[in-house]
Coordinates of C-alpha atoms in Angstrom, one line a residue:
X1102 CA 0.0 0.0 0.0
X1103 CA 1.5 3.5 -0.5
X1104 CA 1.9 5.7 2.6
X1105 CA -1.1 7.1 3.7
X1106 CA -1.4 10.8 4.5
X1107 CA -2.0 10.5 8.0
X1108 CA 0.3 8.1 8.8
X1109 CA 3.8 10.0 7.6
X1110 CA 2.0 12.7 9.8
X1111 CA 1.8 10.3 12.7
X1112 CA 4.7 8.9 12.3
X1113 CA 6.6 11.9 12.4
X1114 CA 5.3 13.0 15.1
X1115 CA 6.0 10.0 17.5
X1116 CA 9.5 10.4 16.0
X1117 CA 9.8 13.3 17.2
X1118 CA 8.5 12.8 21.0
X1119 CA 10.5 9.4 20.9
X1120 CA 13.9 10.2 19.9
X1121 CA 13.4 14.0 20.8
X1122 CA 14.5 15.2 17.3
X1123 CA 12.7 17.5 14.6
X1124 CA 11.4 16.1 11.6
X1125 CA 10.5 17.0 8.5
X1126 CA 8.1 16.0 5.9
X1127 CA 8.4 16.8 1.8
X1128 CA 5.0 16.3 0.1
X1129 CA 6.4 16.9 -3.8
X1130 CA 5.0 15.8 -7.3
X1131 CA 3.9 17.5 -10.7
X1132 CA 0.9 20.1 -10.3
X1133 CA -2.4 18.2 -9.9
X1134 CA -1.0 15.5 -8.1
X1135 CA -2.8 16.9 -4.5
X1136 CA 0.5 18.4 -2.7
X1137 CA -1.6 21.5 -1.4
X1138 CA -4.7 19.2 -0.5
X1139 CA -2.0 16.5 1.8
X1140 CA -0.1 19.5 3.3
X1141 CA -3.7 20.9 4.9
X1142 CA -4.9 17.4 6.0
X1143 CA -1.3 16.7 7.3
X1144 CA -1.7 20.3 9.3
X1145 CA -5.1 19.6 10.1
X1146 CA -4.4 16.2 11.8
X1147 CA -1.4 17.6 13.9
X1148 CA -3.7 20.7 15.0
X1149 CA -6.7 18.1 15.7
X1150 CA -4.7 15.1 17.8
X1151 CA -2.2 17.4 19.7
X1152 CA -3.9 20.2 21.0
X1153 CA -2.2 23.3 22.2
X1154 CA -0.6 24.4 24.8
X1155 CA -2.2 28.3 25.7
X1156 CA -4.2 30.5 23.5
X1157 CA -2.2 32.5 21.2
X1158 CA -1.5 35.7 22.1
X1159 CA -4.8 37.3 21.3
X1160 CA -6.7 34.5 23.0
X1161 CA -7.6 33.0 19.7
X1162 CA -7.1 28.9 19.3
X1163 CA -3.8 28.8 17.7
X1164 CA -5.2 25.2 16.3
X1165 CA -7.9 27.2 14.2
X1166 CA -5.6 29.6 13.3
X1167 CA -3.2 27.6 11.9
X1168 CA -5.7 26.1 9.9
X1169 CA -7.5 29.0 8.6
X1170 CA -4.0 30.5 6.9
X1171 CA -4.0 27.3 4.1
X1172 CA -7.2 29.8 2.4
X1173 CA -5.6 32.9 2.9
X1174 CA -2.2 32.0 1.4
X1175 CA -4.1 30.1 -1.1
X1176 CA -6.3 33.2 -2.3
X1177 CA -2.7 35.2 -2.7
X1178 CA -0.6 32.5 -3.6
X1179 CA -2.5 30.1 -6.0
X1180 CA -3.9 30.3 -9.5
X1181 CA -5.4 27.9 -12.2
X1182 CA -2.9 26.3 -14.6
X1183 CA -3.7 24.2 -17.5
X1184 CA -3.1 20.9 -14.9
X1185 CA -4.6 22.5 -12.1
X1186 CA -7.6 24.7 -10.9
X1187 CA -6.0 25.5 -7.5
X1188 CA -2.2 25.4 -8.2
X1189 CA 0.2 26.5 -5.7
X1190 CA 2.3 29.0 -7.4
X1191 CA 5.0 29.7 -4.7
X1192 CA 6.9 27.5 -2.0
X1193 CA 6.4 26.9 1.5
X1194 CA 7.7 25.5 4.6
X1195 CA 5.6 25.4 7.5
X1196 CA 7.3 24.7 10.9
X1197 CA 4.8 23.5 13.3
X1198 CA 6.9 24.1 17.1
X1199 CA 5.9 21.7 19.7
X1200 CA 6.5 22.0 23.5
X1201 CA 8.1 18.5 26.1
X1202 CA 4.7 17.4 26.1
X1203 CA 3.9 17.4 22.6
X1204 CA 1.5 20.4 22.6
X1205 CA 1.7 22.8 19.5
X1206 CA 3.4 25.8 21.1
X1207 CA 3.7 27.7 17.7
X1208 CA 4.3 28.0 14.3
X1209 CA 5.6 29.8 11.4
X1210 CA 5.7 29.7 7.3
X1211 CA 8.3 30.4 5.1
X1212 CA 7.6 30.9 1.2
X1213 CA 9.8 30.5 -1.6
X1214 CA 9.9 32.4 -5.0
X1215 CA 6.2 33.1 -5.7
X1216 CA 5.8 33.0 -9.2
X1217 CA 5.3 36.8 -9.6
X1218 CA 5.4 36.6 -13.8
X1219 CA 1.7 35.5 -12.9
X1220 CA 0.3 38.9 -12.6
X1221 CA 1.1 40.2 -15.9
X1222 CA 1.0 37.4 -18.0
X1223 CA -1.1 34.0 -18.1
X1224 CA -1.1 31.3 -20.8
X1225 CA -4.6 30.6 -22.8
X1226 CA -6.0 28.2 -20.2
X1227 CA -4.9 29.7 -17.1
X1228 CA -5.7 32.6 -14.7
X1229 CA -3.8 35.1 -12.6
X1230 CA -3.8 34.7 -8.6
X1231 CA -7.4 33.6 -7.2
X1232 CA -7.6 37.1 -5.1
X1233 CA -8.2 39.4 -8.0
X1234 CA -11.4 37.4 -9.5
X1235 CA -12.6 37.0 -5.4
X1236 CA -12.6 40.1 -5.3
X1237 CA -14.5 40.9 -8.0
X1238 CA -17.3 38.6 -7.8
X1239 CA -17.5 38.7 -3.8
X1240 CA -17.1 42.2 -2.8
X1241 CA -20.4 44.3 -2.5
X1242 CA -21.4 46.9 -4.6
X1243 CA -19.9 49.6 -1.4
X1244 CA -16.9 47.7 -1.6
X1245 CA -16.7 47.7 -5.4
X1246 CA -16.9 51.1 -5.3
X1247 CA -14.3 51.7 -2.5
X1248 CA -11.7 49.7 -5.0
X1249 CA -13.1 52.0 -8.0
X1250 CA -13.3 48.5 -9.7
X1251 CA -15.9 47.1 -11.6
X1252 CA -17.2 42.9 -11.4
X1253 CA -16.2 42.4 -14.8
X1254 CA -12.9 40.6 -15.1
X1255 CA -12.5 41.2 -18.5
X1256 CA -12.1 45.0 -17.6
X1257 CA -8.5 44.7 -16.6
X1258 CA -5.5 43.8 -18.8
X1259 CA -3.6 41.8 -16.4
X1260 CA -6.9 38.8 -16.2
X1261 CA -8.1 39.0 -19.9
X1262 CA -5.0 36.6 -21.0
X1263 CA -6.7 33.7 -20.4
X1264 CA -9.9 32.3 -18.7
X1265 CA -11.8 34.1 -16.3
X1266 CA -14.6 31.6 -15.1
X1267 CA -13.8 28.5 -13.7
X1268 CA -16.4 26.0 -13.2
X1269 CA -14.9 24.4 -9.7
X1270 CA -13.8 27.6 -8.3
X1271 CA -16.8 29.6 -6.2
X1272 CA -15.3 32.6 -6.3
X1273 CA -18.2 34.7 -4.5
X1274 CA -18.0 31.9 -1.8
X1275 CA -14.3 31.8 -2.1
X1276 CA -13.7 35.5 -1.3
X1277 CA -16.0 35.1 1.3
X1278 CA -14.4 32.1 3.4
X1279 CA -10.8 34.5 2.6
X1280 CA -12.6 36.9 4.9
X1281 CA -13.5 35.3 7.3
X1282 CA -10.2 33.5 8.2
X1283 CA -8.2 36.8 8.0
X1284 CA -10.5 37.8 10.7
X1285 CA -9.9 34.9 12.7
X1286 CA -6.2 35.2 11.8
X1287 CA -6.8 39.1 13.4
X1288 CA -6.4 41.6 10.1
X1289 CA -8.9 44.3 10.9
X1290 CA -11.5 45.2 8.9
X1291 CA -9.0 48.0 8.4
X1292 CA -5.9 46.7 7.5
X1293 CA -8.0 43.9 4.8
X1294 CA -9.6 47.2 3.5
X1295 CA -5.7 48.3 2.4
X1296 CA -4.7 45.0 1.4
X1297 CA -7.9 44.6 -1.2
X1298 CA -7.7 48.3 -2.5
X1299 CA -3.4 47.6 -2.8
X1300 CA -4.7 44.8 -5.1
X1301 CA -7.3 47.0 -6.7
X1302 CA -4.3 49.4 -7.2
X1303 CA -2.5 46.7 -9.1
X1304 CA -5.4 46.2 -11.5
X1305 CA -5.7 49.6 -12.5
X1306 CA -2.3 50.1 -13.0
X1307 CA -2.2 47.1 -15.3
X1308 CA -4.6 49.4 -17.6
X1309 CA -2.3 52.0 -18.6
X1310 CA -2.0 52.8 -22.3
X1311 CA 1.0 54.7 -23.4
X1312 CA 1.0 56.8 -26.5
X1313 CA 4.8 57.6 -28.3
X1314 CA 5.6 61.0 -28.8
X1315 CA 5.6 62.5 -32.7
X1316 CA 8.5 64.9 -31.7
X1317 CA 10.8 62.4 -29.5
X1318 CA 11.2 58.7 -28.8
X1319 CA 9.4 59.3 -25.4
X1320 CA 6.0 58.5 -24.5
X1321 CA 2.9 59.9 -22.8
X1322 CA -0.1 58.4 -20.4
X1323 CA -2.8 58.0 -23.1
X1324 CA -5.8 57.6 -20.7
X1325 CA -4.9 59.0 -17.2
X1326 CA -7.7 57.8 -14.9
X1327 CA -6.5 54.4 -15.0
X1328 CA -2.8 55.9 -13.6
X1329 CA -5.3 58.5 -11.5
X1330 CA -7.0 55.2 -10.1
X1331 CA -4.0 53.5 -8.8
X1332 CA -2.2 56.1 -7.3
X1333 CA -5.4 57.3 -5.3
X1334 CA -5.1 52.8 -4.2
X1335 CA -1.8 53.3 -3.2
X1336 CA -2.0 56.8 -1.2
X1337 CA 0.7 58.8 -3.7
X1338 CA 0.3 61.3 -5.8
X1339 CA -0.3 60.7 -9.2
X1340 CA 1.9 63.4 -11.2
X1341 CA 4.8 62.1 -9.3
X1342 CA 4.0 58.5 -10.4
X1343 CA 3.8 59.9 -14.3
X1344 CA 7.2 61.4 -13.8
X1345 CA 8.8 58.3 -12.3
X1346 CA 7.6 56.0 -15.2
X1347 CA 7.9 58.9 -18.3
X1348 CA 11.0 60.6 -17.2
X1349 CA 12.8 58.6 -14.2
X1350 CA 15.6 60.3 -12.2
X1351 CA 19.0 58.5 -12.8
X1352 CA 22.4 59.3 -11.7
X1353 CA 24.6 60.2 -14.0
X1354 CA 28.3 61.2 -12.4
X1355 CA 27.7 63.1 -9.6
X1356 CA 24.6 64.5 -10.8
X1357 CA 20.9 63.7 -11.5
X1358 CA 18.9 63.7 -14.6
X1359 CA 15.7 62.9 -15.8
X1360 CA 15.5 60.3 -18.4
X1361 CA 13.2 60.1 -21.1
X1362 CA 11.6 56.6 -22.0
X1363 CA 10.0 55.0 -24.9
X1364 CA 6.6 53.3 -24.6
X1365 CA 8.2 50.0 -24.5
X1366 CA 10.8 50.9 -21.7
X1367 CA 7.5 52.3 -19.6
X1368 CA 5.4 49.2 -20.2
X1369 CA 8.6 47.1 -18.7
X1370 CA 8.4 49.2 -15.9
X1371 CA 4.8 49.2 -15.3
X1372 CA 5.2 45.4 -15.6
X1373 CA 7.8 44.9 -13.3
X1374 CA 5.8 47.5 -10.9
X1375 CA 2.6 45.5 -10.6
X1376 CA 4.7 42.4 -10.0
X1377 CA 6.5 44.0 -7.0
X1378 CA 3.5 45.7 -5.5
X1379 CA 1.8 42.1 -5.3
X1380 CA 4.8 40.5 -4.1
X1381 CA 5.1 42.6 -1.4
X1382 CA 1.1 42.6 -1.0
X1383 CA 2.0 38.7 -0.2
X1384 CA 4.2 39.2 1.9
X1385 CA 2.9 41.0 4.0
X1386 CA -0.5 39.0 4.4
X1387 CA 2.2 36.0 5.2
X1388 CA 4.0 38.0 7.8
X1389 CA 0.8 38.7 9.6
X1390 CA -0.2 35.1 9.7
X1391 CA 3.3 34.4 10.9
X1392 CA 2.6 37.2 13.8
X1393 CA -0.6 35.9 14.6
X1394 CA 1.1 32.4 14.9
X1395 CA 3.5 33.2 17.4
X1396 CA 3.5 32.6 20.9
X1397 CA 5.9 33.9 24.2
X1398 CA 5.9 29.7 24.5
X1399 CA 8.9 27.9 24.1
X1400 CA 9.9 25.9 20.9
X1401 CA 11.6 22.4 22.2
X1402 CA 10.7 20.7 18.7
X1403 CA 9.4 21.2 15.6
X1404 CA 8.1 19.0 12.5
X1405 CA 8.4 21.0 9.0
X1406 CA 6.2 20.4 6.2
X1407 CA 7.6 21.4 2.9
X1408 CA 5.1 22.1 -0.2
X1409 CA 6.7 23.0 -3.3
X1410 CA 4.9 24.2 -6.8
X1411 CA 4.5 21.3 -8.8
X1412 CA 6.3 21.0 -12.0
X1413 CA 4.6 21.8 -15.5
X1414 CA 6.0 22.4 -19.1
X1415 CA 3.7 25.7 -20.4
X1416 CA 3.8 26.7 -24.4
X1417 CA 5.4 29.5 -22.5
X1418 CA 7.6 29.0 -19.7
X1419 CA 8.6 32.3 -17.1
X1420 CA 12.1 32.3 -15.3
X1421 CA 9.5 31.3 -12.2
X1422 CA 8.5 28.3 -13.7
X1423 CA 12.2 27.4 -14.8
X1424 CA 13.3 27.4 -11.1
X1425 CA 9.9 25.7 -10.2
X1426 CA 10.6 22.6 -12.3
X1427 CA 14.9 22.6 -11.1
X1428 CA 13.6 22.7 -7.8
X1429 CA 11.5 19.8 -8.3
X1430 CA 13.9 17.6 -10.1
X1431 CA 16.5 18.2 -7.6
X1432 CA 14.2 16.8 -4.9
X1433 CA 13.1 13.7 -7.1
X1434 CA 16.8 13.2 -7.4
X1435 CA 17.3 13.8 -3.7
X1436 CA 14.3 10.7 -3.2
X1437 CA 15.4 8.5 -5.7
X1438 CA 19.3 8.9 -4.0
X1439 CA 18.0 7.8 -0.9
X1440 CA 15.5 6.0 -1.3
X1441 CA 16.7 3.9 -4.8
X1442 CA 20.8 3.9 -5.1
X1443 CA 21.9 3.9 -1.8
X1444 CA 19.6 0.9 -1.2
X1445 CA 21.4 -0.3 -4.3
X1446 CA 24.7 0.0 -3.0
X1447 CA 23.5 -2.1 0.4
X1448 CA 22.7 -4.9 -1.9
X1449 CA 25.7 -4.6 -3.4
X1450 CA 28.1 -4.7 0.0
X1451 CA 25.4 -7.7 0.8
X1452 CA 26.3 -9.8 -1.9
X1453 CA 22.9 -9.8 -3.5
X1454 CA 22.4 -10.7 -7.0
X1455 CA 20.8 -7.2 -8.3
X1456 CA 21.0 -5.8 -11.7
X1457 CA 21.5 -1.6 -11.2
X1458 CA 19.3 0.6 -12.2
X1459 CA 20.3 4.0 -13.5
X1460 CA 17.2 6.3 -11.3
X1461 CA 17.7 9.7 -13.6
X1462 CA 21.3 9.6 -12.9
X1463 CA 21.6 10.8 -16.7
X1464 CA 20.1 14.3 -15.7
X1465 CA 22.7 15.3 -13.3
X1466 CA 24.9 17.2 -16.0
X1467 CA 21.8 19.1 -17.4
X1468 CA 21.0 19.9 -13.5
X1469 CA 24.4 20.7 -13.1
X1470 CA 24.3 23.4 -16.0
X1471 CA 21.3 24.8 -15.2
X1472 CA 22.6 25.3 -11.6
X1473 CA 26.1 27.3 -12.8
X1474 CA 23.5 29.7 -15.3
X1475 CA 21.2 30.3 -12.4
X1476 CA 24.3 31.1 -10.0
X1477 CA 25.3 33.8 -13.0
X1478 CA 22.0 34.8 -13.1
X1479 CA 21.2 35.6 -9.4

């Protein structure tokens, strides 16, 4: 029988309380194959059968809230790909910190390279993050307005690449069930107020049209109220956001200039704007979770849970989704070394009759390239 879910997680955590070490589980495969779907059972079962030592430090049942951050992350963090409806497009660990008596004391989540080429660009079949369409199909007409945004998808550059409904995603109900667990997870109505119209900004900043200058190779804002609309999102004033993008300030010696750009160079930057903006947006949504997870109790022990972004070959693959798939063949290599050729190599100091099997050894120069250009390129 193949491992089943729940006992890796039990098994790991007698481990732990037996031999008094930290352990660590890796839930990998190619998108689809129900990574994201094991890591929240595996965290569910630990918060259901161990219980927790205090409240957190709110008073809140640290349990809950550890479960209620898999659909908040999962809003910000996961997206439909042509394998998947609910794909994981970043990495995370999550340490789960455990007390003498093997109570959960704490925990914390670490992400890895969210795919941030997402927001900008999405193949035929696919969709951007889940948050944006959430937003638009849950949020009330008051809210709507707030945001300046519309419940159209098809509105906004940045989610008319590729599809906009999906059949097994409830996004009304979706956006709903993200509310309510940042509540629990204690972001104000306040503070999820910035974060949506931050998101908001990004949308209507995705919407800029650039016109090229007859006189110069610079450019102009063809439409402004889209530029207008995102600065009022963000809090900062709009003419100064024009300038930066038309006519940045560089150094140049010892002294500053402003630099004209062509409407190529200012779509790059607006691109490589919205895609900071979000990843920061995520960022901080995780660091609040991780707040909101910590305790003043100590952390004797820990098991770590690590879910990866499965690997997947687009018509049009982003740097992202390069690293992605590395990752992911280094870690099958990683399994089959343990798990395949050093077993191999005890038959062989055994004496048993065996005929060796090459487990993707092949791949290790390719893997070994694609690590020295990745080194040059970081």
């Amino acid at each position: 029988m193949p491992p089943h879910i729940y006992t890796v997680a039990d098994e790991s955590y007698q481990t732990m309380i037996q031999q008094r070490e930290n352990q660590s589980i890796l839930i990998t495969g190619e998108s689809g194959a129900g990574k994201t779907e094991n890591t929240k059972k595996v965290i569910q079962y630990f918060a259901s059968i161990c219980g927790v030592e205090s409240k957190s430090t709110d008073g809140s049942n640290l349990d809950e809230q550890l479960v209620r951050c898999n659909p908040v992350l999962e809003a910000f963090g996961n997206a439909k790909t042509i394998k998947n409806d609910n794909s994981s497009r970043f990495g995370k660990f999550i340490r789960i910190h455990f007390g003498t008596q093997g109570k959960i004391h704490s925990a914390d989540i670490e992400r890895y390279l969210l795919e941030k080429a997402r927001v900008t660009y999405q193949n035929p079949d696919e969709r951007s993050f889940h948050i944006f369409y959430q937003m638009l199909k849950g949020m009330s007409p008051e809210e709507l307005k707030d945001c300046l945004l519309t419940n159209q998808p098809n509105n906004y550059a940045l989610l008319s690449n590729g599809d906009v409904i999906v059949d097994s995603l409830a996004d009304l109900e979706l956006f709903q069930e993200t509310q309510q667990c940042m509540g629990v997870l204690n972001f104000s109505n306040e503070m999820q107020r910035k974060i949506f119209k931050f998101a908001a900004g990004v949308l209507h900043l995705g919407n800029t049209q650039l016109k090229a200058n007859k006189r110069d190779e610079g450019c102009t804002i063809d439409d402004a109220q889209w530029i207008d609309k995102a600065c009022h999102m963000f809090g900062v004033n709009a003419v100064e956001m024009t300038k930066a993008l038309i006519k940045p300030r560089i150094k140049v010696g010892s002294e500053y200039v402003h630099k004209g750009q062509n409407a190529g160079q200012v779509k790059y930057s607006i691109s490589a704007l919205c895609k900071s903006i979000f990843e920061k947006l995520f960022k901080l949504v995780l660091d609040m979770c991780n707040e909101t997870l910590e305790t003043k109790l100590r952390k004797n022990f820990f098991i770590g849970v690590l879910d990866i972004a499965g690997f997947e070959i687009f018509d049009f693959n982003s740097f992202e989704q390069l690293c992605i798939n590395l990752t992911n063949e280094k870690i099958q290599q990683f399994f089959n070394h343990h798990m395949f050729t050093l077993e191999q190599e005890e038959y062989r100091k055994e004496g048993i009759k065996w005929d060796f099997i090459d487990f993707g050894l092949d791949l290790e120069l390719l893997l070994s390239s694609l690590r020295r250009i990745w080194v040059c390129l970081l």
